[in-house]
Structure formats: C-alpha cells, structure tokens
Amino acid sequence: QTILNHVRKCSKCPMEIRESIEMLQRGRPKKEDKPKHGGRKVFFHRLWSRIQNMGEPEDDDAAEQKLKTKLQEDRDKLE
C-alpha cells in the first residue's frame, strides 16, 4: 500500500501511470463488500423460517449457532 501511495503522489512518475493506478484501485472490490462466510446461508434460513411461520422466530445468535453446528456436521461427514 505504501508503494502505491508513493507512486500516486510522486511528481517524477508519469501521469498516465498514476491514472492507471487510480483506475485499478477504484475497480478493485473491497474486502468489506463481501459477505462473511456462510452469510448467504444464514440469510436464506431466516427468510425460509419467516415464510413458513415456523413457531417463534429464533434470535439471530441461536440461528447462526445452529447453522454453524450443521455446517460442521456436514463437513465431518464429508471427511
């Protein structure tokens, strides 16, 4: 990151190189844009539970813990 910052600010670096670096930086996806591992599965589990009106809705931590346990069980079966 510090090399990129230097090149972007360096007056001796050609302008087209600096512009190319800026374009590449803008096009790169950020890590925080990606959902956490298993986030999609948690989302659809919650959605499906609400659609089916399955009893009292679980709190988020309990639902997430159940999914993590289920994922670990599935991984263990595969090994």
mmCIF file with all atom_site columns, C-alpha atoms in Angstrom:
data_model
loop_
_atom_site.group_PDB
_atom_site.id
_atom_site.type_symbol
_atom_site.label_atom_id
_atom_site.label_alt_id
_atom_site.label_comp_id
_atom_site.label_asym_id
_atom_site.label_entity_id
_atom_site.label_seq_id
_atom_site.pdbx_PDB_ins_code
_atom_site.Cartn_x
_atom_site.Cartn_y
_atom_site.Cartn_z
_atom_site.occupancy
_atom_site.B_iso_or_equiv
_atom_site.pdbx_formal_charge
_atom_site.auth_seq_id
_atom_site.auth_comp_id
_atom_site.auth_asym_id
_atom_site.auth_atom_id
_atom_site.pdbx_PDB_model_num
ATOM 1  C CA . GLN A 1 1  ? 0.000   0.000   0.000   1.00 0.00 ? 1  GLN A CA 1
ATOM 2  C CA . THR A 1 2  ? 2.786   2.453   0.799   1.00 0.00 ? 2  THR A CA 1
ATOM 3  C CA . ILE A 1 3  ? 4.426   1.912   -2.605  1.00 0.00 ? 3  ILE A CA 1
ATOM 4  C CA . LEU A 1 4  ? 1.119   2.667   -4.299  1.00 0.00 ? 4  LEU A CA 1
ATOM 5  C CA . ASN A 1 5  ? 0.706   5.809   -2.237  1.00 0.00 ? 5  ASN A CA 1
ATOM 6  C CA . HIS A 1 6  ? 4.219   6.928   -3.145  1.00 0.00 ? 6  HIS A CA 1
ATOM 7  C CA . VAL A 1 7  ? 3.718   6.323   -6.871  1.00 0.00 ? 7  VAL A CA 1
ATOM 8  C CA . ARG A 1 8  ? 0.361   8.120   -6.876  1.00 0.00 ? 8  ARG A CA 1
ATOM 9  C CA . LYS A 1 9  ? 1.903   11.209  -5.251  1.00 0.00 ? 9  LYS A CA 1
ATOM 10 C CA . CYS A 1 10 ? 5.350   11.169  -6.880  1.00 0.00 ? 10 CYS A CA 1
ATOM 11 C CA . SER A 1 11 ? 5.852   14.050  -9.304  1.00 0.00 ? 11 SER A CA 1
ATOM 12 C CA . LYS A 1 12 ? 8.501   12.073  -11.206 1.00 0.00 ? 12 LYS A CA 1
ATOM 13 C CA . CYS A 1 13 ? 6.060   9.302   -12.075 1.00 0.00 ? 13 CYS A CA 1
ATOM 14 C CA . PRO A 1 14 ? 4.368   9.773   -15.473 1.00 0.00 ? 14 PRO A CA 1
ATOM 15 C CA . MET A 1 15 ? 0.765   10.960  -15.282 1.00 0.00 ? 15 MET A CA 1
ATOM 16 C CA . GLU A 1 16 ? -0.598  8.028   -17.313 1.00 0.00 ? 16 GLU A CA 1
ATOM 17 C CA . ILE A 1 17 ? 0.913   5.566   -14.791 1.00 0.00 ? 17 ILE A CA 1
ATOM 18 C CA . ARG A 1 18 ? -0.687  7.416   -11.884 1.00 0.00 ? 18 ARG A CA 1
ATOM 19 C CA . GLU A 1 19 ? -4.045  7.483   -13.682 1.00 0.00 ? 19 GLU A CA 1
ATOM 20 C CA . SER A 1 20 ? -3.796  3.754   -14.404 1.00 0.00 ? 20 SER A CA 1
ATOM 21 C CA . ILE A 1 21 ? -3.127  3.029   -10.751 1.00 0.00 ? 21 ILE A CA 1
ATOM 22 C CA . GLU A 1 22 ? -6.121  5.143   -9.741  1.00 0.00 ? 22 GLU A CA 1
ATOM 23 C CA . MET A 1 23 ? -8.375  3.271   -12.178 1.00 0.00 ? 23 MET A CA 1
ATOM 24 C CA . LEU A 1 24 ? -7.166  -0.108  -10.901 1.00 0.00 ? 24 LEU A CA 1
ATOM 25 C CA . GLN A 1 25 ? -7.694  0.931   -7.280  1.00 0.00 ? 25 GLN A CA 1
ATOM 26 C CA . ARG A 1 26 ? -11.261 2.096   -7.977  1.00 0.00 ? 26 ARG A CA 1
ATOM 27 C CA . GLY A 1 27 ? -12.150 -1.120  -9.807  1.00 0.00 ? 27 GLY A CA 1
ATOM 28 C CA . ARG A 1 28 ? -10.861 -3.458  -7.097  1.00 0.00 ? 28 ARG A CA 1
ATOM 29 C CA . PRO A 1 29 ? -13.560 -4.939  -4.824  1.00 0.00 ? 29 PRO A CA 1
ATOM 30 C CA . LYS A 1 30 ? -13.113 -4.170  -1.147  1.00 0.00 ? 30 LYS A CA 1
ATOM 31 C CA . LYS A 1 31 ? -12.994 -6.927  1.436   1.00 0.00 ? 31 LYS A CA 1
ATOM 32 C CA . GLU A 1 32 ? -15.856 -5.464  3.456   1.00 0.00 ? 32 GLU A CA 1
ATOM 33 C CA . ASP A 1 33 ? -18.110 -5.626  0.368   1.00 0.00 ? 33 ASP A CA 1
ATOM 34 C CA . LYS A 1 34 ? -18.097 -9.429  0.515   1.00 0.00 ? 34 LYS A CA 1
ATOM 35 C CA . PRO A 1 35 ? -20.442 -11.208 2.896   1.00 0.00 ? 35 PRO A CA 1
ATOM 36 C CA . LYS A 1 36 ? -18.969 -13.280 5.680   1.00 0.00 ? 36 LYS A CA 1
ATOM 37 C CA . HIS A 1 37 ? -18.577 -16.994 5.034   1.00 0.00 ? 37 HIS A CA 1
ATOM 38 C CA . GLY A 1 38 ? -21.978 -18.648 5.355   1.00 0.00 ? 38 GLY A CA 1
ATOM 39 C CA . GLY A 1 39 ? -23.814 -15.322 5.450   1.00 0.00 ? 39 GLY A CA 1
ATOM 40 C CA . ARG A 1 40 ? -25.942 -16.214 2.463   1.00 0.00 ? 40 ARG A CA 1
ATOM 41 C CA . LYS A 1 41 ? -26.986 -19.490 4.090   1.00 0.00 ? 41 LYS A CA 1
ATOM 42 C CA . VAL A 1 42 ? -27.943 -17.710 7.319   1.00 0.00 ? 42 VAL A CA 1
ATOM 43 C CA . PHE A 1 43 ? -29.964 -15.163 5.355   1.00 0.00 ? 43 PHE A CA 1
ATOM 44 C CA . PHE A 1 44 ? -31.947 -17.793 3.448   1.00 0.00 ? 44 PHE A CA 1
ATOM 45 C CA . HIS A 1 45 ? -32.509 -19.851 6.585   1.00 0.00 ? 45 HIS A CA 1
ATOM 46 C CA . ARG A 1 46 ? -34.009 -16.824 8.307   1.00 0.00 ? 46 ARG A CA 1
ATOM 47 C CA . LEU A 1 47 ? -36.086 -15.964 5.256   1.00 0.00 ? 47 LEU A CA 1
ATOM 48 C CA . TRP A 1 48 ? -37.387 -19.527 4.896   1.00 0.00 ? 48 TRP A CA 1
ATOM 49 C CA . SER A 1 49 ? -38.266 -19.654 8.587   1.00 0.00 ? 49 SER A CA 1
ATOM 50 C CA . ARG A 1 50 ? -40.267 -16.453 8.285   1.00 0.00 ? 50 ARG A CA 1
ATOM 51 C CA . ILE A 1 51 ? -42.025 -17.619 5.123   1.00 0.00 ? 51 ILE A CA 1
ATOM 52 C CA . GLN A 1 52 ? -43.065 -20.882 6.755   1.00 0.00 ? 52 GLN A CA 1
ATOM 53 C CA . ASN A 1 53 ? -44.046 -19.191 10.031  1.00 0.00 ? 53 ASN A CA 1
ATOM 54 C CA . MET A 1 54 ? -42.161 -21.836 11.952  1.00 0.00 ? 54 MET A CA 1
ATOM 55 C CA . GLY A 1 55 ? -43.096 -21.044 15.541  1.00 0.00 ? 55 GLY A CA 1
ATOM 56 C CA . GLU A 1 56 ? -41.403 -18.248 17.383  1.00 0.00 ? 56 GLU A CA 1
ATOM 57 C CA . PRO A 1 57 ? -38.576 -16.662 15.404  1.00 0.00 ? 57 PRO A CA 1
ATOM 58 C CA . GLU A 1 58 ? -35.192 -17.553 16.839  1.00 0.00 ? 58 GLU A CA 1
ATOM 59 C CA . ASP A 1 59 ? -32.845 -14.838 17.873  1.00 0.00 ? 59 ASP A CA 1
ATOM 60 C CA . ASP A 1 60 ? -30.025 -14.269 15.401  1.00 0.00 ? 60 ASP A CA 1
ATOM 61 C CA . ASP A 1 61 ? -27.278 -15.744 17.592  1.00 0.00 ? 61 ASP A CA 1
ATOM 62 C CA . ALA A 1 62 ? -29.142 -19.015 18.168  1.00 0.00 ? 62 ALA A CA 1
ATOM 63 C CA . ALA A 1 63 ? -29.943 -19.405 14.466  1.00 0.00 ? 63 ALA A CA 1
ATOM 64 C CA . GLU A 1 64 ? -26.373 -18.679 13.479  1.00 0.00 ? 64 GLU A CA 1
ATOM 65 C CA . GLN A 1 65 ? -25.019 -21.150 16.036  1.00 0.00 ? 65 GLN A CA 1
ATOM 66 C CA . LYS A 1 66 ? -27.369 -23.876 14.740  1.00 0.00 ? 66 LYS A CA 1
ATOM 67 C CA . LEU A 1 67 ? -26.180 -23.275 11.193  1.00 0.00 ? 67 LEU A CA 1
ATOM 68 C CA . LYS A 1 68 ? -22.529 -23.367 12.209  1.00 0.00 ? 68 LYS A CA 1
ATOM 69 C CA . THR A 1 69 ? -23.109 -26.654 14.018  1.00 0.00 ? 69 THR A CA 1
ATOM 70 C CA . LYS A 1 70 ? -24.935 -28.078 10.986  1.00 0.00 ? 70 LYS A CA 1
ATOM 71 C CA . LEU A 1 71 ? -22.147 -26.940 8.635   1.00 0.00 ? 71 LEU A CA 1
ATOM 72 C CA . GLN A 1 72 ? -19.524 -28.558 10.858  1.00 0.00 ? 72 GLN A CA 1
ATOM 73 C CA . GLU A 1 73 ? -21.524 -31.817 10.950  1.00 0.00 ? 73 GLU A CA 1
ATOM 74 C CA . ASP A 1 74 ? -21.761 -31.777 7.160   1.00 0.00 ? 74 ASP A CA 1
ATOM 75 C CA . ARG A 1 75 ? -18.009 -31.200 6.841   1.00 0.00 ? 75 ARG A CA 1
ATOM 76 C CA . ASP A 1 76 ? -17.304 -34.046 9.243   1.00 0.00 ? 76 ASP A CA 1
ATOM 77 C CA . LYS A 1 77 ? -19.453 -36.395 7.159   1.00 0.00 ? 77 LYS A CA 1
ATOM 78 C CA . LEU A 1 78 ? -17.513 -35.490 4.032   1.00 0.00 ? 78 LEU A CA 1
ATOM 79 C CA . GLU A 1 79 ? -14.157 -36.245 5.644   1.00 0.00 ? 79 GLU A CA 1
#
